[in-house]
Tab-separated table of C-alpha atoms and ligand atoms in Angstrom:
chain	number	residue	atom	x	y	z
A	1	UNK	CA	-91.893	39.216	32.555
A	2	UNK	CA	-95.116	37.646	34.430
A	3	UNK	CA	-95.171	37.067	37.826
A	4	UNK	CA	-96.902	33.611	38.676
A	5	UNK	CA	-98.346	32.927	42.285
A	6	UNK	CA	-98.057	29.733	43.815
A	7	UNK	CA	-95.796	27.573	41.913
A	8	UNK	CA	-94.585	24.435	43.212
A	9	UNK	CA	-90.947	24.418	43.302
A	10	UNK	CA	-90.002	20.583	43.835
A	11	UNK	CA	-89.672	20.262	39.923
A	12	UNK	CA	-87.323	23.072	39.829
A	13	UNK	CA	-84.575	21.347	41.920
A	14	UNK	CA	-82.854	18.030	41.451
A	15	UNK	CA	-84.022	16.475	44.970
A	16	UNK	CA	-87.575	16.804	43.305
A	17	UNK	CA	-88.674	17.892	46.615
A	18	UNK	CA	-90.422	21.100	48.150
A	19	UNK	CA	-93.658	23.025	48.480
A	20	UNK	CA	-94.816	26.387	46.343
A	21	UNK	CA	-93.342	30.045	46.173
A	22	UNK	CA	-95.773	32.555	46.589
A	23	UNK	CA	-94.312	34.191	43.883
A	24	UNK	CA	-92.416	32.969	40.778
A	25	UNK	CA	-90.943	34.427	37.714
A	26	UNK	CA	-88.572	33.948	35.017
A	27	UNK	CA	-86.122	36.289	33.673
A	28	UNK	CA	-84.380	36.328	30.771
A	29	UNK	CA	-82.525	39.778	30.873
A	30	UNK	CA	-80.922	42.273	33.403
A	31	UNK	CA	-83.587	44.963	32.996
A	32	UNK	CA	-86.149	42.003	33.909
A	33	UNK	CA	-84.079	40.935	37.006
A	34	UNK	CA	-84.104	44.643	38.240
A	35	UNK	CA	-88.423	44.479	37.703
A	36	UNK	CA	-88.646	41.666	39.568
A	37	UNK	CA	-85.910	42.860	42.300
A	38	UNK	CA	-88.613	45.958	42.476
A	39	UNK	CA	-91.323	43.411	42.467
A	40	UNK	CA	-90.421	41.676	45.432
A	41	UNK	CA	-89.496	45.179	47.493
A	42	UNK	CA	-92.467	46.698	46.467
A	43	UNK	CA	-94.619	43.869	47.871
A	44	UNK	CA	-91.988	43.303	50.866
A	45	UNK	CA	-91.396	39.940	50.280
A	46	UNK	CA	-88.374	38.286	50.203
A	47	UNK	CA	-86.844	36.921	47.102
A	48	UNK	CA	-84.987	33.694	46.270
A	49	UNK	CA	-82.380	33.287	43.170
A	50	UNK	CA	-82.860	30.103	41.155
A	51	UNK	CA	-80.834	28.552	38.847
A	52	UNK	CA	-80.465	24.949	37.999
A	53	UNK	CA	-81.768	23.866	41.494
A	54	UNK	CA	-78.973	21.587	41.942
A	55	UNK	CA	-77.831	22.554	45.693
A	56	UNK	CA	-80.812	23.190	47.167
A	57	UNK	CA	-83.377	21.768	49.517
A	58	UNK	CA	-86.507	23.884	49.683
A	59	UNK	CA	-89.269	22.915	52.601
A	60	UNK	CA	-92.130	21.089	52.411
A	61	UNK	CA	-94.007	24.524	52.717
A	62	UNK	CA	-91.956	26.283	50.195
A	63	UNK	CA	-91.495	29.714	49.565
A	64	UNK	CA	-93.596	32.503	51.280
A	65	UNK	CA	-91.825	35.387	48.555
A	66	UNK	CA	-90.360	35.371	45.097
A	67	UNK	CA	-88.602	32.900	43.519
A	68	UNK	CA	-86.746	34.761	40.118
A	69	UNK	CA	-85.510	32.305	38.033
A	70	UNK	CA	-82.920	33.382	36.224
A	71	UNK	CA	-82.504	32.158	32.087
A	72	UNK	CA	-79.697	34.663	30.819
A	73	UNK	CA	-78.435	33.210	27.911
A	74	UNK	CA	-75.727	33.570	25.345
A	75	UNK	CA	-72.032	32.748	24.817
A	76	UNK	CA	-69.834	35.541	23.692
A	77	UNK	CA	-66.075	35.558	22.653
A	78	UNK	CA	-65.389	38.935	24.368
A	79	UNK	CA	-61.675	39.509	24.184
A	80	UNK	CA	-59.571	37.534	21.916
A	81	UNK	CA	-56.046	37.108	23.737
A	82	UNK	CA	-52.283	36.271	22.701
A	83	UNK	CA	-53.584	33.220	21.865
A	84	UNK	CA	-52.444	32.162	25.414
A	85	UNK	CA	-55.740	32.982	26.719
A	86	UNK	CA	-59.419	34.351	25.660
A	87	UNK	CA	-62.273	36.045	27.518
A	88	UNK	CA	-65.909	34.635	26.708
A	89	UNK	CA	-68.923	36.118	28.951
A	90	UNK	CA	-71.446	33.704	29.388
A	91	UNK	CA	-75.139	34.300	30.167
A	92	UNK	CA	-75.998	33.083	33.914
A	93	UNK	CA	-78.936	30.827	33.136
A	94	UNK	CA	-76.838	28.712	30.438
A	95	UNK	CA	-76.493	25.287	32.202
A	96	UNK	CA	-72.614	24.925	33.376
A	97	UNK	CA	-72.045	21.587	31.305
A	98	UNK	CA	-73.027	23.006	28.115
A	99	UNK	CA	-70.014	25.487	28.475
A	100	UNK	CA	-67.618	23.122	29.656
A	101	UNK	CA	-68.501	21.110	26.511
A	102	UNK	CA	-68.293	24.292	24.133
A	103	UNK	CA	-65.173	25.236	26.046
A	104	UNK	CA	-63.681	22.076	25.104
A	105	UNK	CA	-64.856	21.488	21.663
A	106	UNK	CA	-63.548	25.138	20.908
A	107	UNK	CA	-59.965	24.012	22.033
A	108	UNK	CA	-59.879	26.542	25.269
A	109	UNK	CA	-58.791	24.356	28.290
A	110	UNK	CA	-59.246	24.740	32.138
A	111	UNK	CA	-62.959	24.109	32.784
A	112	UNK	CA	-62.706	20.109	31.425
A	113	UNK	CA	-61.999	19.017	35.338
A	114	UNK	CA	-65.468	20.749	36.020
A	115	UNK	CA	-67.422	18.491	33.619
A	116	UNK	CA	-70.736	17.345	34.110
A	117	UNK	CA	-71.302	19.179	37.440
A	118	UNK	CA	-75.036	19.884	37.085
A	119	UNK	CA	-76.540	23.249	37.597
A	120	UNK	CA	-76.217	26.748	36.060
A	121	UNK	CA	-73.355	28.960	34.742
A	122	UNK	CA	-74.996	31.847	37.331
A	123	UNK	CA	-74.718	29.409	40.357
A	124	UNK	CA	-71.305	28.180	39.533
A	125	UNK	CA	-69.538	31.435	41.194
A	126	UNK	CA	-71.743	31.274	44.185
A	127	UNK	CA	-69.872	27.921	45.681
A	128	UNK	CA	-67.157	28.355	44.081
A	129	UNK	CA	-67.750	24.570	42.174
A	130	UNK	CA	-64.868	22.522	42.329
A	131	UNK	CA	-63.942	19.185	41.497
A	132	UNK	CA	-61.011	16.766	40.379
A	133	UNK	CA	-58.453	19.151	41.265
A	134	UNK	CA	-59.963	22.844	40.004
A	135	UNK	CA	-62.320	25.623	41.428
A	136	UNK	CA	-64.225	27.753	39.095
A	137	UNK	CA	-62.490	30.671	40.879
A	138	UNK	CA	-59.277	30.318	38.742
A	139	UNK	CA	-60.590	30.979	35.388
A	140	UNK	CA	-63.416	33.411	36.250
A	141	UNK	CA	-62.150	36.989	34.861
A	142	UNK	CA	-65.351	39.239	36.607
A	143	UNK	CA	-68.664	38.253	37.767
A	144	UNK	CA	-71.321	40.621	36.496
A	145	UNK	CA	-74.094	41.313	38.841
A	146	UNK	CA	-77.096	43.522	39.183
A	147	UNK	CA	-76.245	45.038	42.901
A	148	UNK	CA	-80.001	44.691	44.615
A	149	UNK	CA	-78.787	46.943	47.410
A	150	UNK	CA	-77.595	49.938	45.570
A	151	UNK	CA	-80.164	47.982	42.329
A	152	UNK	CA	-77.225	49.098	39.806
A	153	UNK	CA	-75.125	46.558	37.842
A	154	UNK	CA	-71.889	46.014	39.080
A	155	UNK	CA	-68.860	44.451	37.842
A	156	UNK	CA	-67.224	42.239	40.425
A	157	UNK	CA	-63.309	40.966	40.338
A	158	UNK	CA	-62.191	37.929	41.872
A	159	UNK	CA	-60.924	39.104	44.722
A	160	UNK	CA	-64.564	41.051	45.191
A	161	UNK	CA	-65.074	37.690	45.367
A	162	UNK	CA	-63.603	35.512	48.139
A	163	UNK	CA	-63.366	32.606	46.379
A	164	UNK	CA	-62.981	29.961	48.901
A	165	UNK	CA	-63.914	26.270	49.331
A	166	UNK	CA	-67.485	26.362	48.371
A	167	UNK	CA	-67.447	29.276	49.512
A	168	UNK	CA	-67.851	33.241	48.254
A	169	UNK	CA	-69.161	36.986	48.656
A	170	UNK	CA	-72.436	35.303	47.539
A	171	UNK	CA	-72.558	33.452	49.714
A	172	UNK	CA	-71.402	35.688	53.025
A	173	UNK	CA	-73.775	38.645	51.871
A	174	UNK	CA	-76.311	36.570	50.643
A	175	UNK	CA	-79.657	38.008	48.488
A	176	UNK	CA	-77.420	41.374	47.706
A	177	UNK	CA	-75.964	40.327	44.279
A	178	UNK	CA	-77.722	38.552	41.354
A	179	UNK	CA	-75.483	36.794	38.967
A	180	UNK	CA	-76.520	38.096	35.125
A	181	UNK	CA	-73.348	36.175	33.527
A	182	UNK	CA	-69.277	35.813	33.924
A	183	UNK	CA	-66.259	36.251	32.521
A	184	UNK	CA	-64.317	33.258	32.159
A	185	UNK	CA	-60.537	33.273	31.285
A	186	UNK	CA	-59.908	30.293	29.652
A	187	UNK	CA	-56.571	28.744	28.035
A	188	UNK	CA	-55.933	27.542	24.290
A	189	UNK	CA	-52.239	25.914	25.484
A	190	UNK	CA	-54.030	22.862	25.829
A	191	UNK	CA	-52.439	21.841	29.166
A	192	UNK	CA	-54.639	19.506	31.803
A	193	UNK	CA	-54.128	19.246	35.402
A	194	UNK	CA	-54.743	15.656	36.420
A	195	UNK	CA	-52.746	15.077	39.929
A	196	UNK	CA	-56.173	14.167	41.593
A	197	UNK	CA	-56.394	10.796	42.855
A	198	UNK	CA	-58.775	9.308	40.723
A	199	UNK	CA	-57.627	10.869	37.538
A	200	UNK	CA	-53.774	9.736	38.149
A	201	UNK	CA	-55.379	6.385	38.700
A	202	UNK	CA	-57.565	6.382	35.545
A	203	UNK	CA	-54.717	7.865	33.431
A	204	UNK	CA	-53.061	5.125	34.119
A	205	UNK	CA	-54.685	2.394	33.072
A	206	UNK	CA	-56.203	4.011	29.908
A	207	UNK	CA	-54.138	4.909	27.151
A	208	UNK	CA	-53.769	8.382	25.167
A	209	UNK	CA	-54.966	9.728	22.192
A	210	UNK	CA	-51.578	11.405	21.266
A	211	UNK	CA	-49.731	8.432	21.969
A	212	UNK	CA	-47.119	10.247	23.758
A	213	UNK	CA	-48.139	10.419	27.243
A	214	UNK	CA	-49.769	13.548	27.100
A	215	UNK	CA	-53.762	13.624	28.164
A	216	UNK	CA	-55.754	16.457	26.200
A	217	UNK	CA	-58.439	18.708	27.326
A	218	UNK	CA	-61.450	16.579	25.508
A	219	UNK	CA	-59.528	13.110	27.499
A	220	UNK	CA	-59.949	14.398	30.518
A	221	UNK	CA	-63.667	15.830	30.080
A	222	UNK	CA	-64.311	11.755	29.146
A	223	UNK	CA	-62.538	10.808	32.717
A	224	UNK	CA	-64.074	12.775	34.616
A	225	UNK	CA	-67.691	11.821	32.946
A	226	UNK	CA	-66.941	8.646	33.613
A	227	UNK	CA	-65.595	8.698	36.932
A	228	UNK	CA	-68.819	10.538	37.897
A	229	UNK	CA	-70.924	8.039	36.658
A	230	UNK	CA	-69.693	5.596	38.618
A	231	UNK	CA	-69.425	7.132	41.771
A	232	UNK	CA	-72.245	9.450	41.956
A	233	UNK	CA	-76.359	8.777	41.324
A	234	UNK	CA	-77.882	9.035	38.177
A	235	UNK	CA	-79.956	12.226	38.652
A	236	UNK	CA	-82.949	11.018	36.365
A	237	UNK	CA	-83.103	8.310	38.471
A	238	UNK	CA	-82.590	9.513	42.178
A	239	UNK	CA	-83.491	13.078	44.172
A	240	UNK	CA	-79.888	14.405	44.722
A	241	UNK	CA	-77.915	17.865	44.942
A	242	UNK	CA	-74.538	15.709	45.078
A	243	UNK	CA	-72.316	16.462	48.081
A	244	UNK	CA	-74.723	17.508	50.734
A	245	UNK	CA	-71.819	18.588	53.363
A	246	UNK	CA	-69.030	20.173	53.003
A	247	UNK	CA	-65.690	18.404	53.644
A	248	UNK	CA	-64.221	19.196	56.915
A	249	UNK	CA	-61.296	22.063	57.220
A	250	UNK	CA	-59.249	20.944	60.549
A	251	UNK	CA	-56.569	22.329	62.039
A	252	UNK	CA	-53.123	20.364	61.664
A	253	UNK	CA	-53.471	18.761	65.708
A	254	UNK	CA	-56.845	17.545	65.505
A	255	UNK	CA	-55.845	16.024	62.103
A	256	UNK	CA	-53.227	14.481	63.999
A	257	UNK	CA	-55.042	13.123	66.790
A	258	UNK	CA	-57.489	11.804	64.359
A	259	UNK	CA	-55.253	10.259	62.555
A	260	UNK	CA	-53.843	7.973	65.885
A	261	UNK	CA	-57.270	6.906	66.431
A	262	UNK	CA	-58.166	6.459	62.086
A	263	UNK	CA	-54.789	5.633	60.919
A	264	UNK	CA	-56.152	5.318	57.133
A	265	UNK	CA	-58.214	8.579	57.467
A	266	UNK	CA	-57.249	10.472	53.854
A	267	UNK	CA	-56.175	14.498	54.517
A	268	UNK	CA	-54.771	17.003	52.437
A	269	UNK	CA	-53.525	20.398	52.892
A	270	UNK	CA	-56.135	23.282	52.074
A	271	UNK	CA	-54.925	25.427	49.735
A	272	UNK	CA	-57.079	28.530	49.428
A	273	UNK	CA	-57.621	29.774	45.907
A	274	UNK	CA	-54.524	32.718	46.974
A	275	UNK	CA	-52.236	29.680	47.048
A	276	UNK	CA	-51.614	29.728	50.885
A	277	UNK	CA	-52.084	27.033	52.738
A	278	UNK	CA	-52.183	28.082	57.088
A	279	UNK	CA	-52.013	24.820	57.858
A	280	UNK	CA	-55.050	23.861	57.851
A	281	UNK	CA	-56.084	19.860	56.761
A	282	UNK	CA	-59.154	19.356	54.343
A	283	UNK	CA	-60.569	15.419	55.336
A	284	UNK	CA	-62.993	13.533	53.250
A	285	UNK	CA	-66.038	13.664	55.619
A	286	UNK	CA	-67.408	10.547	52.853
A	287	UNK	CA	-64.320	9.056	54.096
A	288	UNK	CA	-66.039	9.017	57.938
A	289	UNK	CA	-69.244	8.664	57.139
A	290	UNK	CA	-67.835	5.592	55.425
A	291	UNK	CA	-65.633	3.962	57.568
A	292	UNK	CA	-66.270	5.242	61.524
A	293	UNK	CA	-69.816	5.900	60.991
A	294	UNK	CA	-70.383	2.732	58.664
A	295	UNK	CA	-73.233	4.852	56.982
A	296	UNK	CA	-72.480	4.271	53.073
A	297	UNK	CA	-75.413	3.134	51.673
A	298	UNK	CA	-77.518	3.419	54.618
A	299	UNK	CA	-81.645	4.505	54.172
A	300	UNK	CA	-84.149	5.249	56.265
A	301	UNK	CA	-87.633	5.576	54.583
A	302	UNK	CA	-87.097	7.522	51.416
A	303	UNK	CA	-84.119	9.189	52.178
A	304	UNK	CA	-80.435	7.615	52.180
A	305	UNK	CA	-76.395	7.530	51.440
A	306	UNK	CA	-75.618	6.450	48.281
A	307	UNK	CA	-74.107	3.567	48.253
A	308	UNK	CA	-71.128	4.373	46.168
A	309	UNK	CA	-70.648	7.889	48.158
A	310	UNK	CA	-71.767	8.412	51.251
A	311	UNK	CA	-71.604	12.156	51.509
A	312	UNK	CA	-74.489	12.190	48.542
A	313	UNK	CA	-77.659	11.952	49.364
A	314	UNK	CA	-80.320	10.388	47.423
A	315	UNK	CA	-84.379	9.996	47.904
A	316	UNK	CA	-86.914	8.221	46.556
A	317	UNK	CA	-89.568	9.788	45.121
A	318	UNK	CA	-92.057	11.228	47.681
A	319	UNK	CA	-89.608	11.321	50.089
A	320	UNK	CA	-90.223	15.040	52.437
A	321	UNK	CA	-87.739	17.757	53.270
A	322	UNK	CA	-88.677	17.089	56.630
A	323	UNK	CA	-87.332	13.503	56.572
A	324	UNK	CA	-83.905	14.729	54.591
A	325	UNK	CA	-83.467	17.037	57.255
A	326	UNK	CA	-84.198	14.567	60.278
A	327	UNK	CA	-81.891	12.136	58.498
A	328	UNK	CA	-78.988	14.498	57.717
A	329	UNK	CA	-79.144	15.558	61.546
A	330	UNK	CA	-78.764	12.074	62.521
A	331	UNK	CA	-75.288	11.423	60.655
A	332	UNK	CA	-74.162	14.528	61.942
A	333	UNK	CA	-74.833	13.485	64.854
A	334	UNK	CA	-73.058	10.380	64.692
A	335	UNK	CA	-69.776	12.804	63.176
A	336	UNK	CA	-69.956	14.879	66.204
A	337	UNK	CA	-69.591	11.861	68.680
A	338	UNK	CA	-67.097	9.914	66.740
A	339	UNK	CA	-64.887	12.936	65.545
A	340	UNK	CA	-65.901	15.863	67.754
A	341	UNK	CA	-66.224	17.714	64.257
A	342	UNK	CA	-69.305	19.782	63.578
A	343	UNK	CA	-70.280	18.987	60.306
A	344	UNK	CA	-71.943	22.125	57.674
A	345	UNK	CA	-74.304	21.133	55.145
A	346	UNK	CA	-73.211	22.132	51.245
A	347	UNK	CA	-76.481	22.249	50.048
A	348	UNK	CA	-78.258	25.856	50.197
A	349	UNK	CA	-82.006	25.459	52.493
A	350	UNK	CA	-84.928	27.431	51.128
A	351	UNK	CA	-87.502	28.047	53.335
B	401	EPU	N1	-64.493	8.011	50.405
B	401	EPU	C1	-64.783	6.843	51.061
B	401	EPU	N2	-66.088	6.475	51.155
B	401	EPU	C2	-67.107	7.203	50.623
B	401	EPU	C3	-66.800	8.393	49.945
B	401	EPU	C4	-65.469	8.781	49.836
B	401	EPU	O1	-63.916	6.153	51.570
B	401	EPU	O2	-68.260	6.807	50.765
B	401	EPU	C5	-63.070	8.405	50.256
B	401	EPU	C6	-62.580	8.155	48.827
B	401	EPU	O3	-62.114	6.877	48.647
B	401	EPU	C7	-61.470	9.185	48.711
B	401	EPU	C8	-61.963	10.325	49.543
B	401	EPU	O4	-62.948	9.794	50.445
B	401	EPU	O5	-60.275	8.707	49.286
B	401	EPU	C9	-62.520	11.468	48.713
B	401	EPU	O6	-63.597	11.009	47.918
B	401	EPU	P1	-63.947	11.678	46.496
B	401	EPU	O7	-62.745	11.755	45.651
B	401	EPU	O8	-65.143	11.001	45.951
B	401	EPU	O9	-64.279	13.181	46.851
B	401	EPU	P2	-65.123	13.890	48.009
B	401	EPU	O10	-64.174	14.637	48.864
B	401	EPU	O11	-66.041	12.948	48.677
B	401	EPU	C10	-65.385	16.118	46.638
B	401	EPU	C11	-66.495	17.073	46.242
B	401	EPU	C12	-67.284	16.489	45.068
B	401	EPU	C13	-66.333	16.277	43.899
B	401	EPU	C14	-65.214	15.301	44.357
B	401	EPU	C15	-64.188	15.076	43.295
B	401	EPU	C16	-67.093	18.278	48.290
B	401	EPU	C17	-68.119	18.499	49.338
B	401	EPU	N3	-67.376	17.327	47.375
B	401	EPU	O12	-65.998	14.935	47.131
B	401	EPU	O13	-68.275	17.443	44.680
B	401	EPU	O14	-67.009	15.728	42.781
B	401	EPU	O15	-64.548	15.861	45.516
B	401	EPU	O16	-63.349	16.177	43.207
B	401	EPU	O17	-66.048	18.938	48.299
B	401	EPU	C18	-70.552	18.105	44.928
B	401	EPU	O18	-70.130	19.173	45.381
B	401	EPU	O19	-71.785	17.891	44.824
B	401	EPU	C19	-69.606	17.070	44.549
B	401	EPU	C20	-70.008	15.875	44.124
């Protein structure tokens, strides 16, 4: 493993933006994540866990410790089930699509709502990814770390987890655990879960394979590929990390009294990944940015909505952290006076 000094990091992430770490590595095992873990407390610095760089915005001045970048690879069959279920462990640096598309290919279902959600397999337990439906929370089986506090591995269960909307112990105590690779629990019964909106709606204008009604596992990787595409920036072609905020979680009476002033606003119950809902309403903060804040599609210098989604951000090339930050301010800004609703970014800041 060689550590590198001063390694621009804006090529590492999918904004494209973002100055040097002062330290960089890559590693490609567990024994190399504990040398760099050592590494970086040796030299008290700081350390930063990279994976695909899709949620991130790192500062124009970068850095100042050690970026690890982690490229654990390897797909495993680890526990062959009733042939209702199987257990694969996947290395944490293989990218998350890749999987999905194994997954898929190898007739296991439950991970084809999650396709083409860039990033790494290592990053997909830390906000809990979700989409169309599904969290990565329900078919993860353990999470296997190496514990930088006590610097042993460590085995973590789901509810070590906390699994929440985009949300997790990886998130609360963040910089303790390093994701080495997970346990996923997938299905063979080939059963699909398509009650979200946009897949009900594309299911029914496009027929089925089987001929029968019934959608398969591979059918609804294809939706969801193509519902993506058309809602949300080509990332070859734009600096994005999708989603920058998080959807608002309301309480029931604010819901309500937003709902007398926005009588289209969208809300749904939030459902934590334990199956109880408290009450609480989840709203689609695109929704507002949308329609009361008329911001879809909106730019100012390099930096704008996209103008098929206006909770994504995109920039243009050359575009600073500084201005994505100024700009996302400003349309929280605008939430806060039209909603009273203080708006939390998704996407992680590295600085
Ligand atoms: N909407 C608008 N205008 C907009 C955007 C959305 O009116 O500009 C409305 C839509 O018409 C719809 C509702 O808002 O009624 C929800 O929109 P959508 O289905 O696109 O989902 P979202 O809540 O905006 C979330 C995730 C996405 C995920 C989609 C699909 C978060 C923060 N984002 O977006 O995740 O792909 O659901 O499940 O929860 C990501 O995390 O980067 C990401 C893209």
């Amino acid at each position: 493993m060689k550590i590198q000094e001063n390694i621009p990091l804006a090529s590492y992430t999918t904004f494209k933006i973002g100055g040097p770490a002062r330290f960089f590595c890559i590693v490609t095992s567990v024994d190399e994540v504990k040398s760099a873990v050592i590494f970086a407390k040796e030299n008290s610095v700081p350390f930063f866990v990279l994976g695909g760089g899709s949620n991130l915005l790192v500062s124009d001045t970068g850095f100042p410790g050690l970026v690890i970048k982690v490229e654990i690879k390897g797909i495993e069959i680890k526990e062959v089930g009733n042939n209702e279920n199987e257990i694969i462990r996947v290395g944490a640096g293989e990218m998350w699509d890749d999987l999905v598309e194994y997954t898929v290919k190898n007739g296991w279902n439950g991970l084809e709502n999650l396709s083409a959600i860039p990033g790494t397999v290592g990053a997909a337990p830390v906000q809990n990814i979700g989409a169309y439906g599904t969290e990565v929370g329900y078919f993860i089986s353990v999470v296997n770390v190496f514990d930088t506090k006590e610097m042993k591995e460590v085995t973590m269960l789901p509810r070590d987890c906390h699994f929440g909307y985009r949300n997790s112990t990886f998130k609360h105590e963040k910089g303790r655990y390093v994701i080495t690779s997970v346990d996923f629990k997938l299905n063979k019964d080939g059963k699909v879960s398509i009650e979200y909106r946009d897949l009900k709606e594309y299911f029914s204008k496009v027929s089925t394979d089987r001929g029968n009604g019934e959608v398969t596992p591979s059918q609804v990787r294809e939706a969801v590929i193509d519902i993506r595409w058309n809602k949300l920036p080509d990332w070859n072609k734009w600096g994005t990390a999708g989603s920058f905020f998080k959807n608002p979680v309301i309480s029931k009476e604010k819901f309500d009294e937003l709902k007398t002033k926005y009588p289209a606003l969208p809300g749904f119950p939030e459902i934590s990944i334990g199956g109880k809902s408290d009450g609480q309403m989840k709203i689609p903060l695109g929704w507002i940015l949308d329609n009361v804040c008329k911001a879809k599609g909106v730019t100012s210098g390099g930096v704008g909505t996209y103008k098929n989604q206006a909770l994504v951000i995109v920039t243009k090339s050359g575009a600073t952290a500084k201005e994505v930050v100024d700009f996302t301010q400003g349309l929280m800004k605008q939430v806060k006076e039209a909603t009273g609703i203080t708006v939390e970014a998704e996407v992680e800041w590295v600085n």
